[in-house]
Coordinates of C-alpha atoms and ligand atoms in Angstrom, one line a residue:
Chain A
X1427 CA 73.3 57.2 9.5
X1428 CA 72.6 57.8 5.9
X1429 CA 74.3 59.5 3.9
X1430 CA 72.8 61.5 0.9
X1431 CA 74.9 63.9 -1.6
X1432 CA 73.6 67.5 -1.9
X1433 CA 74.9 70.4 -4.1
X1434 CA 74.4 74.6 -3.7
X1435 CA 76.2 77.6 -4.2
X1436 CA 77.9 78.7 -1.3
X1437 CA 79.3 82.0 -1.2
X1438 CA 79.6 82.0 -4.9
X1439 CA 81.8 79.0 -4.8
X1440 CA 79.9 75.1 -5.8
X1441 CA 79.5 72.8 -2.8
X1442 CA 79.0 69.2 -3.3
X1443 CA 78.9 67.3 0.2
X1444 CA 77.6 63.8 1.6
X1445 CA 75.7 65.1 4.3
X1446 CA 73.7 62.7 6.4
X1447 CA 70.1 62.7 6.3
X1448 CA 68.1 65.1 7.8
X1449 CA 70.7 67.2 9.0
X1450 CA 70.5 70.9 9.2
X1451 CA 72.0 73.2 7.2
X1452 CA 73.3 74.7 10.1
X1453 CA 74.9 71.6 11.0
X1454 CA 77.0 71.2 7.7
X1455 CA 78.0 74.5 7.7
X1456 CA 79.7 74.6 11.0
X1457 CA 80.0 70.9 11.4
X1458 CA 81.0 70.4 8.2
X1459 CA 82.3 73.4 6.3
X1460 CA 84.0 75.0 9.0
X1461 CA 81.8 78.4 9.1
X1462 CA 81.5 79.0 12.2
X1463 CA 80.2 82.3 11.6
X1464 CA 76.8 81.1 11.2
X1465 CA 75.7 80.8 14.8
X1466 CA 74.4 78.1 16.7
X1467 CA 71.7 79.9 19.3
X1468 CA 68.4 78.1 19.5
X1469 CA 67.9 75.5 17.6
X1470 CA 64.3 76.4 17.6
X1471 CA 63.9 79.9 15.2
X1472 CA 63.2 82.1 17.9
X1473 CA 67.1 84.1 18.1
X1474 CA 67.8 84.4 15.1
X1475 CA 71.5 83.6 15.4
X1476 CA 71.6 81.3 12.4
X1477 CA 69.7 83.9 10.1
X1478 CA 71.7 82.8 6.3
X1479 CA 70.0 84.2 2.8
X1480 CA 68.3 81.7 0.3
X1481 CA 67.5 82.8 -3.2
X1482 CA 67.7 86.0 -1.8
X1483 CA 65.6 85.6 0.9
X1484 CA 66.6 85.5 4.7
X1485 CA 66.2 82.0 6.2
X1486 CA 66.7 80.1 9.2
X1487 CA 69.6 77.6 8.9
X1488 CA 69.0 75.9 12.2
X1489 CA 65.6 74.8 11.1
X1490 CA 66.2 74.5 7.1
X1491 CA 67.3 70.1 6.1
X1492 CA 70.3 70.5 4.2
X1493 CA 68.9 68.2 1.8
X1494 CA 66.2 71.1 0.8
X1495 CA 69.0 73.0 -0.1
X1496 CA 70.2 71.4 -3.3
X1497 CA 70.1 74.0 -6.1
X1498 CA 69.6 76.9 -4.2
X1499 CA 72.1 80.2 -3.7
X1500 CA 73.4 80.2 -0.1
X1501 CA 75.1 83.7 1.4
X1502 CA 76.5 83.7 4.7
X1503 CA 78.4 86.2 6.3
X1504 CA 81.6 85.1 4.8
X1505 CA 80.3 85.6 1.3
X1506 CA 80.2 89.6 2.4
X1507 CA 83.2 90.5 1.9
X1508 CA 84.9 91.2 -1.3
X1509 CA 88.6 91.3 -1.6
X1510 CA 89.1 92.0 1.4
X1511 CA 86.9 94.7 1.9
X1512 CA 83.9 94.9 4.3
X1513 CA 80.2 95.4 3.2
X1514 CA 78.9 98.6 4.0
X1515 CA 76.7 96.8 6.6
X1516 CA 79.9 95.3 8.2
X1517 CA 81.6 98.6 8.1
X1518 CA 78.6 100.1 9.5
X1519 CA 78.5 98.1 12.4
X1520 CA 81.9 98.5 13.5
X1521 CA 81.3 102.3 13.3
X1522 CA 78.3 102.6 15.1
X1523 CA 79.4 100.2 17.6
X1524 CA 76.2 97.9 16.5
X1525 CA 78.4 94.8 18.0
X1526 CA 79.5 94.1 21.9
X1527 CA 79.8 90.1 22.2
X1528 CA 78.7 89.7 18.1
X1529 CA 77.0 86.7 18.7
X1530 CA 74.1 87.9 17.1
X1531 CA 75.7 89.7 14.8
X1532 CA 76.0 87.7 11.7
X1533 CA 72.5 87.0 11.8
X1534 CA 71.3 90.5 12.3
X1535 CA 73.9 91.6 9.4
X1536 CA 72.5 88.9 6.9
X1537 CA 68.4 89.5 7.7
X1538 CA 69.6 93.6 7.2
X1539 CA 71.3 92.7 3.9
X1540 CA 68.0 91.0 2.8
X1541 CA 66.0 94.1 3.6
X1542 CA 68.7 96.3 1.4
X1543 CA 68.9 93.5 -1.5
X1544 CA 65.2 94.8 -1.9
X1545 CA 64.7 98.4 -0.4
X1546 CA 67.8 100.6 -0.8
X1547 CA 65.7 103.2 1.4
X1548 CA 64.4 101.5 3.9
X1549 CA 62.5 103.5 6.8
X1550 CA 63.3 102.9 10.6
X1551 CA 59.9 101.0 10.7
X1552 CA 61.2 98.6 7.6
X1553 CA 64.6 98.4 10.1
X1554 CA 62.9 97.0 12.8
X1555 CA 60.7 94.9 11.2
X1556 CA 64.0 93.1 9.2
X1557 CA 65.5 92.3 12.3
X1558 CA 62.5 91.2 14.3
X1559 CA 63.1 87.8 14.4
X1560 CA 67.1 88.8 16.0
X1561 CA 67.6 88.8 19.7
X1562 CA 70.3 90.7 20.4
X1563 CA 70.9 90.3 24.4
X1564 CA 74.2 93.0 24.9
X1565 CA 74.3 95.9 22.5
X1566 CA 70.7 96.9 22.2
X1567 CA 69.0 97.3 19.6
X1568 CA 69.4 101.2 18.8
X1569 CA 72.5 101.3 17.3
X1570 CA 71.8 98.2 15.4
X1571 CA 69.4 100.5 13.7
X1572 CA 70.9 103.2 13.6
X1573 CA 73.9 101.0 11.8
X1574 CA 71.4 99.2 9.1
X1575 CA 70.2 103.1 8.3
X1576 CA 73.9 104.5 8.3
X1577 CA 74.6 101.6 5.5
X1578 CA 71.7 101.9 3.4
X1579 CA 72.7 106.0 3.1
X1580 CA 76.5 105.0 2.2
X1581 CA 75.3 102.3 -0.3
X1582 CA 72.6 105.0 -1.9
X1583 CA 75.6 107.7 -2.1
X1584 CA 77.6 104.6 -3.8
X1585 CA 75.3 104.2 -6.6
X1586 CA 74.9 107.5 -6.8
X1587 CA 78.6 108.2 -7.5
X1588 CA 79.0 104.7 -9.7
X1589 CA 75.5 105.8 -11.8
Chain B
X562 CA 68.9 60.4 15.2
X563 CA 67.9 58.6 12.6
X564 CA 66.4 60.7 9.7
X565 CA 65.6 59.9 6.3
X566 CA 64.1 62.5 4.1
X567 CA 61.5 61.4 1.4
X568 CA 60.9 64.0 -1.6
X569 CA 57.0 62.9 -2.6
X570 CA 56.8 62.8 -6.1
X571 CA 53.0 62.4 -6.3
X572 CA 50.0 64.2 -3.7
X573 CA 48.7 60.6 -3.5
X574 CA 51.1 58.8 -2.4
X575 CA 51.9 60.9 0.7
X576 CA 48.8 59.7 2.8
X577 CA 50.1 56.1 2.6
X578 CA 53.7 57.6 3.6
X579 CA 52.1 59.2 6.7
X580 CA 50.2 55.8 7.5
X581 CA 53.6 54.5 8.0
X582 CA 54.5 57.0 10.7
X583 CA 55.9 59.4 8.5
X584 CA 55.4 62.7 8.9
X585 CA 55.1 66.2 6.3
X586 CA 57.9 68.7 6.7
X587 CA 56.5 71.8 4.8
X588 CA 58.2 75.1 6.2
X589 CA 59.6 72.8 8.7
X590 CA 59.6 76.2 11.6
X591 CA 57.8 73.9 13.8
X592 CA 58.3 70.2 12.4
X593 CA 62.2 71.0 12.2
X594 CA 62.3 72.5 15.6
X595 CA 61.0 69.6 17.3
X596 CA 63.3 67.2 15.3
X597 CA 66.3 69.5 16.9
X598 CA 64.8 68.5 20.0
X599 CA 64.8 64.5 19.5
X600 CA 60.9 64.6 19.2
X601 CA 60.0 62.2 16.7
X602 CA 63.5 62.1 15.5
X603 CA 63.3 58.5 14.0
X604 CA 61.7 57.9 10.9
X605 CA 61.2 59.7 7.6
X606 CA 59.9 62.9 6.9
X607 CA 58.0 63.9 4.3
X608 CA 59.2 66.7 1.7
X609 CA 56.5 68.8 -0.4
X610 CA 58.6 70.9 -2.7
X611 CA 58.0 68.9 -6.1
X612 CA 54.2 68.7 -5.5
X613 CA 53.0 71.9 -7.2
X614 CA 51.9 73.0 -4.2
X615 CA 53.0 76.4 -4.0
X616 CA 51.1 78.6 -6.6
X617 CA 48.4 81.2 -5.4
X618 CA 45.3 81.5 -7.6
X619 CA 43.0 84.3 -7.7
X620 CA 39.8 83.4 -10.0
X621 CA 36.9 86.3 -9.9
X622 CA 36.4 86.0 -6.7
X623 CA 37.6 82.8 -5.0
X624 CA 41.7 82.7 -3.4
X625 CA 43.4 79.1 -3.7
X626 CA 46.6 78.7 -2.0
X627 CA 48.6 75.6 -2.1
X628 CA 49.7 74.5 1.6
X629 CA 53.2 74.9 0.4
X630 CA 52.4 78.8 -0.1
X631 CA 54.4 80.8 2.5
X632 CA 53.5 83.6 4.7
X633 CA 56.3 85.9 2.7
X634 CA 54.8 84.8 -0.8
X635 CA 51.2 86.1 0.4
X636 CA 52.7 89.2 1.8
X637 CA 54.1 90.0 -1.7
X638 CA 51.0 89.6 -3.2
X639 CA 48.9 93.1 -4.0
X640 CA 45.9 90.9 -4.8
X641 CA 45.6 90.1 -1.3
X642 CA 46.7 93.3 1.0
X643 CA 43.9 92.7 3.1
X644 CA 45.9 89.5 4.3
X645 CA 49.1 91.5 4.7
X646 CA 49.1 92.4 8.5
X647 CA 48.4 88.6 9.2
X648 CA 51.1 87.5 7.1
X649 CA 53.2 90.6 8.4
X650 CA 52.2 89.4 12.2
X651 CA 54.0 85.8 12.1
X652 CA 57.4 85.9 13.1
X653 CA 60.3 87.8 11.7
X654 CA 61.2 88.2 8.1
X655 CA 63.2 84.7 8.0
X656 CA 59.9 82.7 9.7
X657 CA 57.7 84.5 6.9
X658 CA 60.0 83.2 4.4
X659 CA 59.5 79.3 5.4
X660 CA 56.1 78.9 7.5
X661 CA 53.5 77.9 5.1
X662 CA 50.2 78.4 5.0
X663 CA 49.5 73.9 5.3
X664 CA 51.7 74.2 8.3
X665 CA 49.8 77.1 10.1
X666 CA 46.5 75.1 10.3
X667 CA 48.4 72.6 12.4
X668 CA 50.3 75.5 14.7
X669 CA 49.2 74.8 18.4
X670 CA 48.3 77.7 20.5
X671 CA 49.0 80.3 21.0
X672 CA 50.3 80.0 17.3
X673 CA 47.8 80.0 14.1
X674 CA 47.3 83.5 13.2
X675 CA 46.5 82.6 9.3
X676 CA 44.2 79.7 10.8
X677 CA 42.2 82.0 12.7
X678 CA 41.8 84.6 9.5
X679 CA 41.0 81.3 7.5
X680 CA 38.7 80.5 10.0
X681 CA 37.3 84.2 9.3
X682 CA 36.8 84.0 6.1
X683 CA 35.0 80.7 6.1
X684 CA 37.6 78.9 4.1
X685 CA 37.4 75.3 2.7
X686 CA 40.5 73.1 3.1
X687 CA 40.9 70.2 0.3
X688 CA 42.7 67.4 1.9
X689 CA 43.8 64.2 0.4
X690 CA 43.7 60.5 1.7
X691 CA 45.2 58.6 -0.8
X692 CA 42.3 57.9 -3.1
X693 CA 40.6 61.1 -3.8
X694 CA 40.6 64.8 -2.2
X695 CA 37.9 65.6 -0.2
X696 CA 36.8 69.2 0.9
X697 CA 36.3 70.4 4.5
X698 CA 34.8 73.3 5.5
X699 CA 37.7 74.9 8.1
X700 CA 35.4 74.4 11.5
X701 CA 34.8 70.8 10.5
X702 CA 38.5 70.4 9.8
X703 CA 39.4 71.9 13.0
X704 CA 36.7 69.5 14.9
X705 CA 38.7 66.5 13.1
X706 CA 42.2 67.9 12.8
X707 CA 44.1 65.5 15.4
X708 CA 42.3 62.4 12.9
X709 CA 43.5 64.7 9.7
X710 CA 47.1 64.5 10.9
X711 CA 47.7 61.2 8.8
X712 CA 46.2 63.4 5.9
X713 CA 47.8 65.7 3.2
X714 CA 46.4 69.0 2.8
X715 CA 46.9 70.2 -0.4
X716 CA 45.0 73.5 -0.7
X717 CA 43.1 76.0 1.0
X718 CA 40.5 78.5 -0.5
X719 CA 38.1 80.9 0.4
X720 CA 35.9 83.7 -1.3
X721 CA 37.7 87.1 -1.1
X722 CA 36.2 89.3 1.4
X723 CA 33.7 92.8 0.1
X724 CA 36.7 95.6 0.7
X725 CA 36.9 96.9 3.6
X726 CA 34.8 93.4 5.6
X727 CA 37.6 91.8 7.2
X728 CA 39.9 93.1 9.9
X729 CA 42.6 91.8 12.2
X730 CA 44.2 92.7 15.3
X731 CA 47.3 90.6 17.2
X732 CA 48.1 91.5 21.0
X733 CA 51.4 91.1 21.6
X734 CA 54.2 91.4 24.5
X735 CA 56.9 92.1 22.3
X736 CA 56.6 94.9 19.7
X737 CA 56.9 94.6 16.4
X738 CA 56.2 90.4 16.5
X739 CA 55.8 87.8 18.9
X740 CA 53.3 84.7 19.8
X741 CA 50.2 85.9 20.5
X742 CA 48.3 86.6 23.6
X743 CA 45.1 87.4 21.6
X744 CA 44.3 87.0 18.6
X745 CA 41.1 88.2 16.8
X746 CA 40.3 88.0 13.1
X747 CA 36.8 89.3 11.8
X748 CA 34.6 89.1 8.2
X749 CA 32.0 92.0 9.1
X750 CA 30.0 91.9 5.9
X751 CA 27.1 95.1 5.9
X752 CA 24.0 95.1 4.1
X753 CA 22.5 99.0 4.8
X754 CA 25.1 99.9 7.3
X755 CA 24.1 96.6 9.3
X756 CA 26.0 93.4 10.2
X757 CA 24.9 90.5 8.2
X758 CA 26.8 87.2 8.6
X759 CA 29.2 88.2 10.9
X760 CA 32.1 85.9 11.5
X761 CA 34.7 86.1 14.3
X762 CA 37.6 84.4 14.5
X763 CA 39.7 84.1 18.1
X764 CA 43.7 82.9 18.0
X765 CA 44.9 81.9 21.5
X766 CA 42.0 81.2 22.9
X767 CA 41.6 77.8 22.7
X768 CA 44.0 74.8 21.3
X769 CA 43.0 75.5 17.9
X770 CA 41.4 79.0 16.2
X771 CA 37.6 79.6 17.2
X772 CA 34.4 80.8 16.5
X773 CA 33.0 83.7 18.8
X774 CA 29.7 82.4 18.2
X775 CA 27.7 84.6 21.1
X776 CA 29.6 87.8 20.0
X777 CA 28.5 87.1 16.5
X778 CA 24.9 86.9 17.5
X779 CA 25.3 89.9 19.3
X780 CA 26.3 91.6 16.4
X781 CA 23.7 90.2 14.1
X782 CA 21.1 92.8 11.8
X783 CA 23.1 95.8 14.0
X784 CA 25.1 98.7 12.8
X785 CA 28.4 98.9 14.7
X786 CA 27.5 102.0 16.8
X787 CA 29.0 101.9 20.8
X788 CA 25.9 99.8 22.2
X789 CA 26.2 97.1 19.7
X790 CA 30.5 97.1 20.3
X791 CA 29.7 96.4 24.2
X792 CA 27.5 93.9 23.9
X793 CA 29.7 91.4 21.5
X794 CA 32.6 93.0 23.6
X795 CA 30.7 91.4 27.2
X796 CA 30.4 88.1 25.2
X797 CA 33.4 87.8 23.3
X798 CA 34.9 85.3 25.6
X799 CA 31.8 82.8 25.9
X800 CA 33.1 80.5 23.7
X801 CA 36.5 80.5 24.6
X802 CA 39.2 78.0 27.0
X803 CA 42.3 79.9 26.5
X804 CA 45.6 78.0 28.1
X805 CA 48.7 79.6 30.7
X806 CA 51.3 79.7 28.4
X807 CA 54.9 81.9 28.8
X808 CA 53.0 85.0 27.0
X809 CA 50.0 85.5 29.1
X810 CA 48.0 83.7 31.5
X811 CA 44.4 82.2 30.6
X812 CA 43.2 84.8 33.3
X813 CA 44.8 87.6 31.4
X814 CA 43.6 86.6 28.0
X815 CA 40.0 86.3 29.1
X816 CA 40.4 89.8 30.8
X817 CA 42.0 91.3 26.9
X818 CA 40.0 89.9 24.8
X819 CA 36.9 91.6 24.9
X820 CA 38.7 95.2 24.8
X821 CA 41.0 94.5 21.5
X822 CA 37.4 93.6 20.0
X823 CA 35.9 96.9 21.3
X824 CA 39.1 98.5 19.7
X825 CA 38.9 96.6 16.6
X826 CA 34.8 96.8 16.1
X827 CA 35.0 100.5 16.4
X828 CA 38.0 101.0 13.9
Ligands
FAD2550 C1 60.3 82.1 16.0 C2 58.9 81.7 15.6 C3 57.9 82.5 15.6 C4 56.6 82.1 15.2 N1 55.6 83.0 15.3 C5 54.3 82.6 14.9 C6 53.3 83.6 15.0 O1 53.4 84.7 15.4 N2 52.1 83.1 14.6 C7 51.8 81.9 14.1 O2 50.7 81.6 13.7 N3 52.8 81.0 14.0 C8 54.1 81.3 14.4 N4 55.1 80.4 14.4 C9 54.8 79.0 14.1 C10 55.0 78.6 12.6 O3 56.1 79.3 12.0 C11 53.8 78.9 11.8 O4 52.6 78.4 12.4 C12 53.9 78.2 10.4 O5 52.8 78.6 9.5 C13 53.9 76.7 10.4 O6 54.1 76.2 9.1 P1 55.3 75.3 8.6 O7 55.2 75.2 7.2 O8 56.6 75.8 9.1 O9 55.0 74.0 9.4 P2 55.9 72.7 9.7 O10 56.8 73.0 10.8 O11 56.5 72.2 8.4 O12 54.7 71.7 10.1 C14 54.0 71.9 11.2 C15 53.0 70.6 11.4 O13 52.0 70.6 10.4 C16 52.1 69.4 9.6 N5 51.9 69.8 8.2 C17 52.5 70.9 7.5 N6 52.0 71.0 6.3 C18 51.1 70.0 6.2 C19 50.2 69.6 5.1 N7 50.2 70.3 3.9 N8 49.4 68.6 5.3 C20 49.4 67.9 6.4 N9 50.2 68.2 7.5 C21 51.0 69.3 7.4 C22 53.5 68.9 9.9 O14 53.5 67.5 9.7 C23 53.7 69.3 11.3 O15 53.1 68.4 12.2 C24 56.4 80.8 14.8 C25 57.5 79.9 14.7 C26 58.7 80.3 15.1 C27 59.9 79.4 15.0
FES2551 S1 69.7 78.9 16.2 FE1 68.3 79.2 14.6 S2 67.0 80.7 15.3 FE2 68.2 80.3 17.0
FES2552 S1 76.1 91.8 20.4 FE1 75.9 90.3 21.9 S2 74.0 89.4 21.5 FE2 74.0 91.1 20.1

């Protein structure tokens, strides 16, 4: 198998890898990097599961060639945490009980974090429509919503008290 | 497997590439899928991203995309709103993001949403062999499109639609997205409140997007009052060979189709 060398930003942090060719980005970040976060579902873009952000737009790593990704700003869910404390999404989540098994939940955190990157007041409509392409198959999707709405309010109040 | 990932540097290159057995990953939503599967897992695959590919151009009245233009990028675009619920009707966010608009012409059914609005609006696809790029008007391309999959296509254009002219509607199972089980995509140009050059589009309905040619006729020189609506309604599905597939069966798409048109004429 050939090898080719391919460099992004992970997470903030620089990441220069020999990957072999044609792999997935999904592959080298849990075969590879050891972020097992990003989950392995499909294989096929129909959960979900995978969902990471790309130049600051959600993508599927199960079906993105790592070798596309050279140059480009990768977050996973790991990057969403600072310091030690959680993202108002995560926080959110655990709250509103948006999580049973958490499978999907990575995914479903990073394609909502993508709809608040852009839309700090997102509707329920703009909600459901983030997370369309994320099966979630125990908690339901209610309080999912209900979580993604709950963080967008704490992060407007945020802002509001920084501004 | 055994992959090996060739960036093209130059559009005419690629066709001998493909000649080769190589074969063009653009978004990769379908191409990438199939490799995770071990379907034509050996050999090298084709990358488009240095080609240029991916710029929108709106001149007076004629759209250009490049293939490599994305479903998301056309959503953004306030020059094109009347394309937004197409472009808002494939996939979730993250499939937006990647499926282009190259790829979607080669979608099979029940996929090819764009290619059926394409097919709408009459669009022209310039593909390139190697020596020179040739234009296609979309029906011919579709007539030819298993031959054209040793081709690049590099562009796809079409002239914007009078406001208000074009409409689309998507049946679904699944609410707010999902493959569809019909598919319908209309230019409904009026000259004194009548149809003139009507052009209907089905999606799902065959292995590739059609024309509604008899429902067309039916709508010919007419204004769209209830009379007119039944008639292209009661012929909507001449034309078509629609497939079972895990979202609806052929029976039930024949049995649809002619009801999301009513709905959609009388909008
Ligand atoms: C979860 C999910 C949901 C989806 N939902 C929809 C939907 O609702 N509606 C819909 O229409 N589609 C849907 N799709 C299918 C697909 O995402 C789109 O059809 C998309 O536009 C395909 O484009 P792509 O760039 O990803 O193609 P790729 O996967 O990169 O390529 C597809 C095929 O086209 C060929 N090809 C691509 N570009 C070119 C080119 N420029 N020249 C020559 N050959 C080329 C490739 O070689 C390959 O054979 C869905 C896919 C997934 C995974
Ligand atoms: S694993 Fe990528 S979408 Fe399911
Ligand atoms: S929490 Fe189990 S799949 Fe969503």
């Amino acid at each position: 198998m050939t090898k080719v060398a391919v460099q992004f930003t992970l997470n903030d942090e620089e990441q220069n890898e020999f990957v072999d060719s044609g792999s997935t980005l999904l592959a080298v970040l849990r075969g590879k990097l050891g972020l097992y976060s990003t989950k392995a579902g499909c294989h096929q873009g129909s959960c979900g599961a995978c969902t990471v952000i790309i130049d600051g737009e959600p993508r599927l790593s199960c079906l993105t060639l790592a070798q596309r990704c050279t140059g480009r700003m990768i977050t996973t869910i790991e990057g969403l945490t600072r310091d030690g404390a959680l993202h108002p999404l995560q926080q959110a989540f655990m709250e509103g009980f948006a999580a049973q098994c958490g499978f999907c939940t990575p995914g479903m955190i990073l394609a909502a974090k993508s709809l608040l990157d852009r839309n700090q007041s997102p509707s329920r409509d703009d909600v459901i429509d983030a997370i369309s392409g994320n099966i979630c198959r125990c908690t339901g999707y209610e309080p999912i919503i209900a979580a993604v709405l709950a963080a967008a309010e704490q992060m407007r109040a945020e802002m509001k008290k920084s501004a | 497997m055994s992959v090996m990932l060739e960036a093209a540097r130059q559009i005419r290159l690629v066709p001998a590439l493909q000649a080769k057995g190589a074969m063009i990953v653009a978004g990769g939503t379908l191409a990438v899928a199939e490799l995770n599967y071990g379907q034509g897992a050996d050999g090298t695959l084709i990358i488009l991203d240095r080609l240029g590919l991916d710029r929108i151009a709106v001149v007076g009245k004629k759209a250009t995309f490049g293939a490599m233009v994305t479903m998301a990028e056309i959503a953004r675009d306030r020059r094109l709103k009347f394309l937004h619920p197409v472009c808002n009707s494939i996939g979730g966010p993250a499939v937006r993001a990647m499926a282009t608009i190259g790829g979607n012409l080669f979608a099979p059914a029940p996929y090819g949403d764009m290619a059926a609005s394409l097919l709408a609006l009459d669009a022209e696809i310039t593909i390139h062999d190697g020596k020179s790029a040739k234009k296609y008007p979309i029906e011919v391309f579709f007539r030819q499109r298993k031959k054209l999959e040793r081709c690049l296509v590099v562009s796809v254009s079409f002239t914007l639609p009078a406001s208000g002219s074009f409409r689309y509607s998507k049946a679904v199972r699944r609410k707010p997205v999902s493959a569809s089980v019909v598919t319908i995509a209309a230019l409904l140009p009026r000259r004194g409140g009548k149809v003139v050059g009507a052009r209907i589009a089905l999606g799902a309905m065959g292995s590739h997007a059609i024309r509604a040619y008899k429902a067309e006729a039916a709508l010919e020189g007419r204004s769209l009052d209830s009379a007119t609506i039944a008639a292209a309604a009661a012929q909507i599905a001449e034309d078509a060979s629609p497939a079972d597939d895990a979202y609806a069966s052929a029976w039930y798409r024949r049995q649809v189709v002619p009801i999301h048109l009513a709905r959609l004429l009388a909008a």
